[in-house]
Coordinates of C-alpha atoms in Angstrom, one line a residue:
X1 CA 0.0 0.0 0.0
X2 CA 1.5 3.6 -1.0
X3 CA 0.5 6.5 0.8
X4 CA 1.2 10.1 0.2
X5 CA 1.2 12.7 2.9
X6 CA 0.8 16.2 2.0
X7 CA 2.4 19.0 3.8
X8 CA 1.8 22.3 3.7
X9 CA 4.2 25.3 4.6
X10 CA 3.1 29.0 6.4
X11 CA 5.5 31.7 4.3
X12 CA 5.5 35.1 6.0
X13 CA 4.4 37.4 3.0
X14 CA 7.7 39.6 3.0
X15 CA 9.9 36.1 2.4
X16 CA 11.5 35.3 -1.2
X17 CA 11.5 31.6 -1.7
X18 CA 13.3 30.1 -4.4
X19 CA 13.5 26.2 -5.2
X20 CA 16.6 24.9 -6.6
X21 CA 16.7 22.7 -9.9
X22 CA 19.4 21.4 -11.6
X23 CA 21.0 25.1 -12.7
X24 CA 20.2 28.0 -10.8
X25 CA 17.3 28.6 -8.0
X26 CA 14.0 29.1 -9.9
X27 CA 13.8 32.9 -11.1
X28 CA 17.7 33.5 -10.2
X29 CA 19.9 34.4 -13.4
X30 CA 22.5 31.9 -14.6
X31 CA 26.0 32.5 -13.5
X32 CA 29.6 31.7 -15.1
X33 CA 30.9 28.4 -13.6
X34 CA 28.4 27.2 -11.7
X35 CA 25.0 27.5 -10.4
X36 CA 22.8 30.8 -8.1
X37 CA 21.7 29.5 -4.7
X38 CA 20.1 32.5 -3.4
X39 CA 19.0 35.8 -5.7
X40 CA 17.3 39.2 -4.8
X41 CA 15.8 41.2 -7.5
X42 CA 17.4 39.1 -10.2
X43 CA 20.4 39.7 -9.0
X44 CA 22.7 36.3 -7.4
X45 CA 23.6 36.8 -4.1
X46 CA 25.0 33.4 -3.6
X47 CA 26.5 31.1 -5.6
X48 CA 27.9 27.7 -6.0
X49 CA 30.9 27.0 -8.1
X50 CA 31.2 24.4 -10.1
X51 CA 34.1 21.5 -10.3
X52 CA 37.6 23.4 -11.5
X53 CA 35.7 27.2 -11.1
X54 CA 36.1 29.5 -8.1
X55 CA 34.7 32.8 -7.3
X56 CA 37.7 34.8 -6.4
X57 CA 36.3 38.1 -6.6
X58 CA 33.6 36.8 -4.3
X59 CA 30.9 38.5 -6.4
X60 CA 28.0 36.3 -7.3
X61 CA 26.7 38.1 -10.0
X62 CA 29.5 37.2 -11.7
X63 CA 29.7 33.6 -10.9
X64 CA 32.9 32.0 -10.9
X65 CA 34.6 33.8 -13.2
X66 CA 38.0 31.6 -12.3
X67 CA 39.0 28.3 -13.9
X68 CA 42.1 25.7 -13.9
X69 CA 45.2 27.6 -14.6
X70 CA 47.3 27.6 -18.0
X71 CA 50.0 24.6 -18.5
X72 CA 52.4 24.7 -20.8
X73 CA 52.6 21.8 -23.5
X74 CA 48.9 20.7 -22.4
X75 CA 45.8 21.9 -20.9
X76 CA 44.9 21.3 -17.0
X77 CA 42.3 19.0 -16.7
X78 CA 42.0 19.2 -12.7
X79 CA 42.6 22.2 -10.0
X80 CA 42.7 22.6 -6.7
X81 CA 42.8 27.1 -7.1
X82 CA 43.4 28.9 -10.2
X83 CA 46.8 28.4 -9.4
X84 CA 47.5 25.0 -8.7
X85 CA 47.0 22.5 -11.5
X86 CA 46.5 18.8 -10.2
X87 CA 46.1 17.2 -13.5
X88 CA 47.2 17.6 -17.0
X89 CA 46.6 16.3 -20.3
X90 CA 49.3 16.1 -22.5
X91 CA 49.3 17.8 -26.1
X92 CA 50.9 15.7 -28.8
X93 CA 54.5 15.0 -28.5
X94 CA 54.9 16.5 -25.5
X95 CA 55.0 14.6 -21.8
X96 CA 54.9 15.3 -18.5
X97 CA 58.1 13.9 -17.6
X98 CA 58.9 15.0 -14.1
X99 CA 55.1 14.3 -13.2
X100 CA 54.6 17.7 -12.1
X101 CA 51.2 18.6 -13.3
X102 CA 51.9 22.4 -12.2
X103 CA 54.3 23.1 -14.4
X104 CA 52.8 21.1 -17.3
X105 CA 54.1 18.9 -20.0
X106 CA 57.7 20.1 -20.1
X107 CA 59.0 18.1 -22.8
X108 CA 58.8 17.2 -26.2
X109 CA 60.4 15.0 -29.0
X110 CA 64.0 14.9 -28.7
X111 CA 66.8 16.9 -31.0
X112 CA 67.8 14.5 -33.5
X113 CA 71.0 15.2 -36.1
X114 CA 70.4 17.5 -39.2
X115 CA 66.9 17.8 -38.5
X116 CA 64.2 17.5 -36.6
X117 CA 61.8 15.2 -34.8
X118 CA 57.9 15.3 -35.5
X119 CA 57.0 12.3 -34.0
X120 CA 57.8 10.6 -30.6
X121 CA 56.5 8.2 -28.3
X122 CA 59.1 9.6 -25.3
X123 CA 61.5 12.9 -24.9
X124 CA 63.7 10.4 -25.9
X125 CA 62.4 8.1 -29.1
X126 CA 61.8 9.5 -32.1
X127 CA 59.7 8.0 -34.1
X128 CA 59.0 10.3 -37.4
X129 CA 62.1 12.9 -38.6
X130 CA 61.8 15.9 -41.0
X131 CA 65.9 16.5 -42.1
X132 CA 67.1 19.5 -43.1
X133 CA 68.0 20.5 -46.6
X134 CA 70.5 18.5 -48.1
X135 CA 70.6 15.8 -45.4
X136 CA 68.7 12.5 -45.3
X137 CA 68.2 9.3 -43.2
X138 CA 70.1 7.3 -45.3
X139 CA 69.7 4.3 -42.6
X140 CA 66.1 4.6 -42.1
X141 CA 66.9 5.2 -38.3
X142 CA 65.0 7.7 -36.4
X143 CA 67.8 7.4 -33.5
X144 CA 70.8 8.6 -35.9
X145 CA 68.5 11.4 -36.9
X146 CA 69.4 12.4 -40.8
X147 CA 73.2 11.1 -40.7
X148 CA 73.9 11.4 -44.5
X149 CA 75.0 14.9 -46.8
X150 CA 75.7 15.7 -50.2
X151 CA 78.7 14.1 -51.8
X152 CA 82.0 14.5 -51.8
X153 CA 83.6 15.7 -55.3
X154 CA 87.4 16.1 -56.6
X155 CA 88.0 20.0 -56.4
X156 CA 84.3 20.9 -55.9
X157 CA 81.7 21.1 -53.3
X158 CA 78.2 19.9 -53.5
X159 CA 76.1 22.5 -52.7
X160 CA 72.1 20.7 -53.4
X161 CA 71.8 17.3 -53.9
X162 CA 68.9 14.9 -54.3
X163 CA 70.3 12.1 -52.2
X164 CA 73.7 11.3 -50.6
X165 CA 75.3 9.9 -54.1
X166 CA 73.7 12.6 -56.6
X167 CA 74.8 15.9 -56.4
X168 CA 72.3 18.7 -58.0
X169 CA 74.4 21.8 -57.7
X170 CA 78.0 22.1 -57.1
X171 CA 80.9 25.5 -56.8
X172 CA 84.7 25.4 -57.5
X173 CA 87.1 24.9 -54.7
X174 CA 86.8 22.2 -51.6
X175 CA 85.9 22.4 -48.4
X176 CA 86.4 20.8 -45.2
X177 CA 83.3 18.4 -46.4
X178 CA 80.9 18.1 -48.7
X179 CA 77.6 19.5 -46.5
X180 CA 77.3 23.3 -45.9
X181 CA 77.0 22.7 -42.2
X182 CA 80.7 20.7 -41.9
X183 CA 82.4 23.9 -44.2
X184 CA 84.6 25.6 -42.4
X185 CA 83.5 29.5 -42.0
X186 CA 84.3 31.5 -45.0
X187 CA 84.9 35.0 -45.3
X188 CA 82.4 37.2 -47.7
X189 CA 83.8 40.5 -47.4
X190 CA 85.6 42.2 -50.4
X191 CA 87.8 41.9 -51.9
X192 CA 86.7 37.9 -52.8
X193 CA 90.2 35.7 -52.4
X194 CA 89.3 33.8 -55.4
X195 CA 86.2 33.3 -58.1
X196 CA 85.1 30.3 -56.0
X197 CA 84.6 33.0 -53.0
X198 CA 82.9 35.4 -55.3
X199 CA 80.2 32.7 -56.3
X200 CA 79.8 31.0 -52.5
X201 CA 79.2 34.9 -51.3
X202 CA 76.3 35.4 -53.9
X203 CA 78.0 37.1 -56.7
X204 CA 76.0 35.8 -59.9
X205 CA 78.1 38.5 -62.2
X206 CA 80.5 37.4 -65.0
X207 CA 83.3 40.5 -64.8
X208 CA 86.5 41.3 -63.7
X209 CA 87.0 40.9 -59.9
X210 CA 90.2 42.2 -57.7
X211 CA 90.8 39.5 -55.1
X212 CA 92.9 40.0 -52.0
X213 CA 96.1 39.0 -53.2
X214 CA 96.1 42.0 -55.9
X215 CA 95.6 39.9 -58.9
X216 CA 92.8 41.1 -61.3
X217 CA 90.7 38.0 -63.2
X218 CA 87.4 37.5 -65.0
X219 CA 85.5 35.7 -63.1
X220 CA 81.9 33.1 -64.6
X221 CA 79.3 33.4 -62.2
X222 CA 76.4 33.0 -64.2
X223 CA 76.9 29.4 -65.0
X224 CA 77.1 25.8 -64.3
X225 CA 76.9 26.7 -60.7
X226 CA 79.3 30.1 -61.0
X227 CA 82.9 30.0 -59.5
X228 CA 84.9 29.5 -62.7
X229 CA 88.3 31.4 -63.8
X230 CA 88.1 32.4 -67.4
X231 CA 91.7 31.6 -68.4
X232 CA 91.4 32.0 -72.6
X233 CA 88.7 33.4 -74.9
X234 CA 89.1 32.6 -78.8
X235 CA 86.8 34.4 -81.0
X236 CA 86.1 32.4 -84.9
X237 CA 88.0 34.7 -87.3
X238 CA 90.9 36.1 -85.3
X239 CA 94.1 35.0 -85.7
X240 CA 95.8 33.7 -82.6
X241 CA 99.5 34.4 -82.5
X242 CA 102.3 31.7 -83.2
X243 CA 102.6 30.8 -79.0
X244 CA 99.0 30.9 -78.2
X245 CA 98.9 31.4 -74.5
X246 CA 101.9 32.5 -73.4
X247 CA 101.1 35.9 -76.2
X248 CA 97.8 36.1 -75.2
X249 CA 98.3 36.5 -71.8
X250 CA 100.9 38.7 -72.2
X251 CA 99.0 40.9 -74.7
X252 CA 96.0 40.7 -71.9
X253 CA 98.0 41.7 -68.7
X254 CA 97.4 45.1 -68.5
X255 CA 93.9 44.4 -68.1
X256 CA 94.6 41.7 -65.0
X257 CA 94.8 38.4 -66.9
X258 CA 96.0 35.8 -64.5
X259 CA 99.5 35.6 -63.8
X260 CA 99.5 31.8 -64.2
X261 CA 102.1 30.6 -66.8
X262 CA 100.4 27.9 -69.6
X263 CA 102.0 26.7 -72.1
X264 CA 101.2 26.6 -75.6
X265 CA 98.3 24.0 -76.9
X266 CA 99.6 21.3 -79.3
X267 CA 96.4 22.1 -81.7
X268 CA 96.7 23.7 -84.6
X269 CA 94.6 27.1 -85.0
X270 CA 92.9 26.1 -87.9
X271 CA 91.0 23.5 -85.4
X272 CA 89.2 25.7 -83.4
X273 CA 88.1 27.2 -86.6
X274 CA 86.9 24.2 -88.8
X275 CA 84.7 22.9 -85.3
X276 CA 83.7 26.9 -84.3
X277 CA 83.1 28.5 -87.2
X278 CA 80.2 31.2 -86.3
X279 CA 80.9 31.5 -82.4
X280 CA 83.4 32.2 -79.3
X281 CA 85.2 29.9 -77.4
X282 CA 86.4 30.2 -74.0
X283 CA 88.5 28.2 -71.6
X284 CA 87.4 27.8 -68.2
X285 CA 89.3 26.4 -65.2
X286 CA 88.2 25.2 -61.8
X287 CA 91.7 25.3 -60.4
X288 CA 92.4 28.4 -58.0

């Protein structure tokens, strides 16, 4: 057998009663952060806050303005004040490695070789690299990070390459090794010490250049990578005399012609001539 018993309540007329539902007290406003006990003239007096929100103004009416605090690497999922995070979640790749949810997740992937990590299960395995320019992971191993440059070449250095046995781009003169990061530091400020230096330094200009040592050459920068010497040109029609270089450069020194001594070309004139018939031709050297 159910029964139901009734009650009934005496209110003194000048009392404001309110009942509570699952939000705010019936005919209180709603509040930031949590819920309005107690209201007078629409306006909360009292308020409760919510898990994670606090009233630190203590002013109802605006609710509990307050929430967890701001972690780096994560967000705080738990609080016990706006200050004090007691619980964080992670962001991707980063962790929470001295389990310190105050100061957040603290760490991410690890520095890897020549590039850099965009994957990791831990601060210290990578799982997923992203090398540098002109580096790769030739061994496929996230742990060695991208081990593997450009190639080495006799008297040049690989400057862009498409993998660690094809070179793309290359200048004249060697360095220390065949990457850009292993060169050894080289000077740009003019005077250039060579047409090499011109052409490492930016100069795409094919002119006469003064280098540090005095001497005066003509230096190709506009092709094939830049940083060749232009040692001869032979123009179809003109006669070149009987001893070839050694005239030419001595008919050419006034106007800085390497000081280099070459010795005269076992081809006869009339070579050049029957193969160029209609157009220059210049010799180039890569030697300093």
């Amino acid at each position: 057998m159910k029964i139901a018993v009734l009650a009934s309540f005496l209110v003194a007329p000048s009392a404001s009663v309110k009942f509570l539902t699952n939000s705010s007290a019936v005919g209180c406003p709603r509040v930031k952060g949590g819920v309005c006990t107690t209201c007078s003239n629409d306006e909360c007096t009292a308020v409760a806050c919510a898990e994670n929100s606090f009233d630190i103004d203590v002013n109802a009416s605006n609710g509990c303005e307050a929430g967890c605090p701001s972690v780096d690497g994560g967000t705080c999922t738990a609080c016990s004040s706006p200050e004090e995070c007691t619980q964080v979640q992670c962001a991707e790749n980063m962790f929470d490695a001295d389990g310190q949810a105050r100061n957040g997740c603290e760490e991410g992937c690890p520095a890897v070789k020549n590039g850099q990590c965009i994957e990791c299960t831990s601060p210290s395995e990578c799982t997923t690299i992203s090398c540098d320019a002109n580096f790769f992971d030739f061994d496929a191993s996230s742990a060695t990070g991208c081990e593997a440059g450009c190639p080495a070449l006799p008297g040049r250095t690989c400057v862009a390459c498409s993998d660690p046995n094809t070179c793309t781009q290359s200048v004249c003169g060697t360095a220390a090794a065949a990457t850009p990061s292993s060169a050894p530091a080289e000077s740009c400020d003019e005077p250039f010490t060579d047409c090499a230096n011109a052409a490492r330094c930016g100069s795409t200009e094919d002119n006469w250049y003064t280098f540090k040592d005095g001497t005066k050459r003509y230096c190709l920068n506009s092709v094939d990578g830049g940083g060749w010497t232009l040692l001869l040109h032979l123009r179809a029609g003109n006669e070149c005399p009987n001893d070839r270089f050694k005239d030419i450069q001595a008919a050419d020194s006034s106007t800085g012609n390497p000081t280099k001594a070459f010795e005269p070309l076992d081809i006869d004139d009339g070579t050049f001539y029957n193969i160029l018939p209609l157009h220059d031709f210049g010799f180039r050297s890569d030697a300093d």
